[in-house]
Every structure is written in structure tokens, then in C-alpha cells.
PDB file of C-alpha atoms in Angstrom:
ATOM      1  CA  MET V   1      84.051  30.587 183.180  1.00 54.00           C
ATOM      2  CA  ALA V   2      81.514  33.253 184.117  1.00 57.00           C
ATOM      3  CA  GLY V   3      84.309  35.651 185.029  1.00 59.00           C
ATOM      4  CA  PHE V   4      85.679  35.446 181.506  1.00 66.00           C
ATOM      5  CA  PHE V   5      82.599  37.085 180.008  1.00 66.00           C
ATOM      6  CA  SER V   6      81.920  39.615 182.738  1.00 68.00           C
ATOM      7  CA  GLY V   7      83.178  43.170 182.745  1.00 67.00           C
ATOM      8  CA  PRO V   8      83.345  45.920 180.139  1.00 69.00           C
ATOM      9  CA  LEU V   9      84.726  45.382 176.665  1.00 68.00           C
ATOM     10  CA  LYS V  10      88.282  46.607 176.317  1.00 78.00           C
ATOM     11  CA  HIS V  11      88.169  47.281 172.584  1.00 82.00           C
ATOM     12  CA  GLU V  12      85.757  47.444 169.684  1.00 84.00           C
ATOM     13  CA  ALA V  13      85.345  44.555 167.285  1.00 82.00           C
ATOM     14  CA  PRO V  14      87.302  44.956 164.041  1.00 83.00           C
ATOM     15  CA  GLU V  15      85.554  45.578 160.740  1.00 85.00           C
ATOM     16  CA  PRO V  16      84.768  42.387 158.793  1.00 80.00           C
ATOM     17  CA  LEU V  17      87.191  41.478 156.037  1.00 79.00           C
ATOM     18  CA  GLU V  18      85.845  41.850 152.527  1.00 81.00           C
ATOM     19  CA  GLY V  19      87.522  39.740 149.913  1.00 85.00           C
ATOM     20  CA  PRO V  20      86.698  38.014 146.654  1.00 91.00           C
ATOM     21  CA  VAL V  21      83.616  36.311 148.090  1.00 91.00           C
ATOM     22  CA  VAL V  22      82.039  35.343 144.757  1.00 93.00           C
ATOM     23  CA  ALA V  23      85.283  33.773 143.526  1.00 95.00           C
ATOM     24  CA  THR V  24      85.751  31.897 146.797  1.00 94.00           C
ATOM     25  CA  ILE V  25      82.243  30.412 146.756  1.00 96.00           C
ATOM     26  CA  THR V  26      82.541  29.553 143.058  1.00 97.00           C
ATOM     27  CA  GLY V  27      85.862  27.796 143.651  1.00 97.00           C
ATOM     28  CA  GLY V  28      84.421  25.810 146.526  1.00 97.00           C
ATOM     29  CA  THR V  29      81.412  24.791 144.455  1.00 98.00           C
ATOM     30  CA  ILE V  30      83.637  23.606 141.623  1.00 98.00           C
ATOM     31  CA  LEU V  31      85.667  21.619 144.136  1.00 98.00           C
ATOM     32  CA  TRP V  32      82.552  19.892 145.554  1.00 98.00           C
ATOM     33  CA  PHE V  33      81.370  18.915 142.065  1.00 98.00           C
ATOM     34  CA  ALA V  34      84.877  17.719 141.109  1.00 98.00           C
ATOM     35  CA  LEU V  35      84.992  15.521 144.222  1.00 97.00           C
ATOM     36  CA  PHE V  36      81.592  14.093 143.305  1.00 97.00           C
ATOM     37  CA  LEU V  37      82.743  13.266 139.773  1.00 97.00           C
ATOM     38  CA  VAL V  38      85.997  11.699 141.018  1.00 97.00           C
ATOM     39  CA  GLN V  39      84.115   9.439 143.431  1.00 97.00           C
ATOM     40  CA  LEU V  40      81.340   8.482 140.988  1.00 96.00           C
ATOM     41  CA  PRO V  41      83.267   5.598 139.319  1.00 96.00           C
ATOM     42  CA  PHE V  42      83.704   4.001 142.775  1.00 96.00           C
ATOM     43  CA  TYR V  43      79.962   3.941 143.494  1.00 96.00           C
ATOM     44  CA  GLY V  44      79.957   0.165 144.010  1.00 96.00           C
ATOM     45  CA  TRP V  45      82.860   0.235 146.453  1.00 96.00           C
ATOM     46  CA  PHE V  46      81.254   3.016 148.487  1.00 95.00           C
ATOM     47  CA  ASP V  47      77.959   1.100 148.517  1.00 95.00           C
ATOM     48  CA  ASP V  48      79.644  -2.165 149.606  1.00 96.00           C
ATOM     49  CA  HIS V  49      81.516  -0.515 152.467  1.00 96.00           C
ATOM     50  CA  GLY V  50      78.686   1.698 153.736  1.00 95.00           C
ATOM     51  CA  HIS V  51      80.310   4.960 152.629  1.00 95.00           C
ATOM     52  CA  LEU V  52      77.809   5.973 149.994  1.00 95.00           C
ATOM     53  CA  TRP V  53      77.035   9.100 151.998  1.00 96.00           C
ATOM     54  CA  TRP V  54      80.469  10.487 150.940  1.00 96.00           C
ATOM     55  CA  LEU V  55      79.246  10.661 147.355  1.00 96.00           C
ATOM     56  CA  TRP V  56      75.957  12.337 148.264  1.00 96.00           C
ATOM     57  CA  THR V  57      77.710  14.766 150.592  1.00 97.00           C
ATOM     58  CA  CYS V  58      79.795  16.034 147.677  1.00 97.00           C
ATOM     59  CA  LEU V  59      76.711  16.368 145.488  1.00 97.00           C
ATOM     60  CA  ALA V  60      74.860  18.246 148.244  1.00 98.00           C
ATOM     61  CA  GLY V  61      77.888  20.524 148.743  1.00 98.00           C
ATOM     62  CA  GLY V  62      77.877  21.371 145.048  1.00 98.00           C
ATOM     63  CA  ALA V  63      74.142  22.011 145.012  1.00 98.00           C
ATOM     64  CA  LEU V  64      74.332  24.245 148.089  1.00 98.00           C
ATOM     65  CA  GLY V  65      77.301  25.978 146.493  1.00 97.00           C
ATOM     66  CA  LEU V  66      75.120  26.928 143.511  1.00 98.00           C
ATOM     67  CA  LEU V  67      72.674  28.501 145.946  1.00 98.00           C
ATOM     68  CA  GLY V  68      75.570  30.234 147.678  1.00 97.00           C
ATOM     69  CA  ILE V  69      76.838  31.676 144.390  1.00 97.00           C
ATOM     70  CA  ARG V  70      73.427  33.176 143.745  1.00 97.00           C
ATOM     71  CA  ILE V  71      73.270  34.672 147.234  1.00 96.00           C
ATOM     72  CA  VAL V  72      76.762  36.216 147.217  1.00 95.00           C
ATOM     73  CA  ARG V  73      76.324  37.596 143.687  1.00 95.00           C
ATOM     74  CA  SER V  74      73.100  39.346 144.701  1.00 96.00           C
ATOM     75  CA  ARG V  75      74.775  40.581 147.907  1.00 92.00           C
ATOM     76  CA  ASP V  76      77.719  41.930 145.919  1.00 91.00           C
ATOM     77  CA  ALA V  77      75.361  43.677 143.484  1.00 93.00           C
ATOM     78  CA  ALA V  78      73.402  45.220 146.379  1.00 94.00           C
ATOM     79  CA  ILE V  79      76.603  46.513 147.979  1.00 91.00           C
ATOM     80  CA  LYS V  80      77.664  48.092 144.674  1.00 91.00           C
ATOM     81  CA  ARG V  81      74.218  49.665 144.190  1.00 94.00           C
ATOM     82  CA  ALA V  82      74.287  51.107 147.713  1.00 93.00           C
ATOM     83  CA  ALA V  83      77.772  52.521 147.181  1.00 90.00           C
ATOM     84  CA  ALA V  84      76.712  54.113 143.877  1.00 91.00           C
ATOM     85  CA  ALA V  85      73.580  55.570 145.477  1.00 91.00           C
ATOM     86  CA  ALA V  86      75.588  56.997 148.362  1.00 89.00           C
ATOM     87  CA  GLU V  87      78.052  58.522 145.916  1.00 87.00           C
ATOM     88  CA  THR V  88      75.391  60.302 143.883  1.00 89.00           C
ATOM     89  CA  ALA V  89      73.152  61.304 146.798  1.00 81.00           C
ATOM     90  CA  GLU V  90      73.227  64.965 147.670  1.00 59.00           C
ATOM     91  CA  PRO V  91      73.055  66.064 151.284  1.00 61.00           C
ATOM     92  CA  THR V  92      69.560  67.254 152.222  1.00 58.00           C
ATOM     93  CA  ALA V  93      70.685  69.805 154.783  1.00 55.00           C
ATOM     94  CA  GLY V  94      73.195  72.453 153.806  1.00 54.00           C
ATOM     95  CA  PRO V  95      75.784  73.962 156.101  1.00 59.00           C
ATOM     96  CA  ALA V  96      74.403  75.898 159.030  1.00 58.00           C
ATOM     97  CA  THR V  97      74.695  79.669 158.655  1.00 58.00           C
ATOM     98  CA  GLU V  98      74.083  82.231 161.355  1.00 58.00           C
ATOM     99  CA  GLU V  99      72.116  85.339 160.470  1.00 52.00           C
TER     100      GLU V  99
END
């Protein structure tokens, strides 16, 4: 196994894919909360069979999803601010001229 990781890299890593991150996290959060609500009427069955953790897992997934939405929205806003700042920034050094 050590030979697999030894030696120089043959190519550079590709750029990360950027997609609709906010929409993806929001959809996942909605799904977690929907699963919680679907399982809620069966609370007694889950409790009798020792599977109550399924219900709380869905609730925790939804709660963490809310945190994730906040994080990816702020990340998206920061990326847009950086792109706007880079667009409006003027170069500090002009072209080199020989005298």
C-alpha cells in the first residue's frame, strides 16, 4: 500500500465544482424535517421497538440543516462580495515603461 502513495503526482487536482449549494442544503433540510413529521405519528411504535433514535436523528438533521443554510448563505454572499471587489479594484502598478 505504501507504493501507491509514493512518487510524484502525475496531474493537478481539478477545480472544485460550484453548484446551487444553498438550494441543495435547503432541500436536504426540508427533507429531514419532512421525515421527522412523517415519523412523528408512529412515536409509540418506535419507542416500543427501540427505534426512537430514528425520530431524533431526523430532527437533528433538520436542525443541523438550518445551521448549514446559514453557513452556505454567508459563504455565497462572501464569494459574491469578493468577486465584486475584484471587479472594481484597479491595479496598483501600471505597465512597465522603459525610459
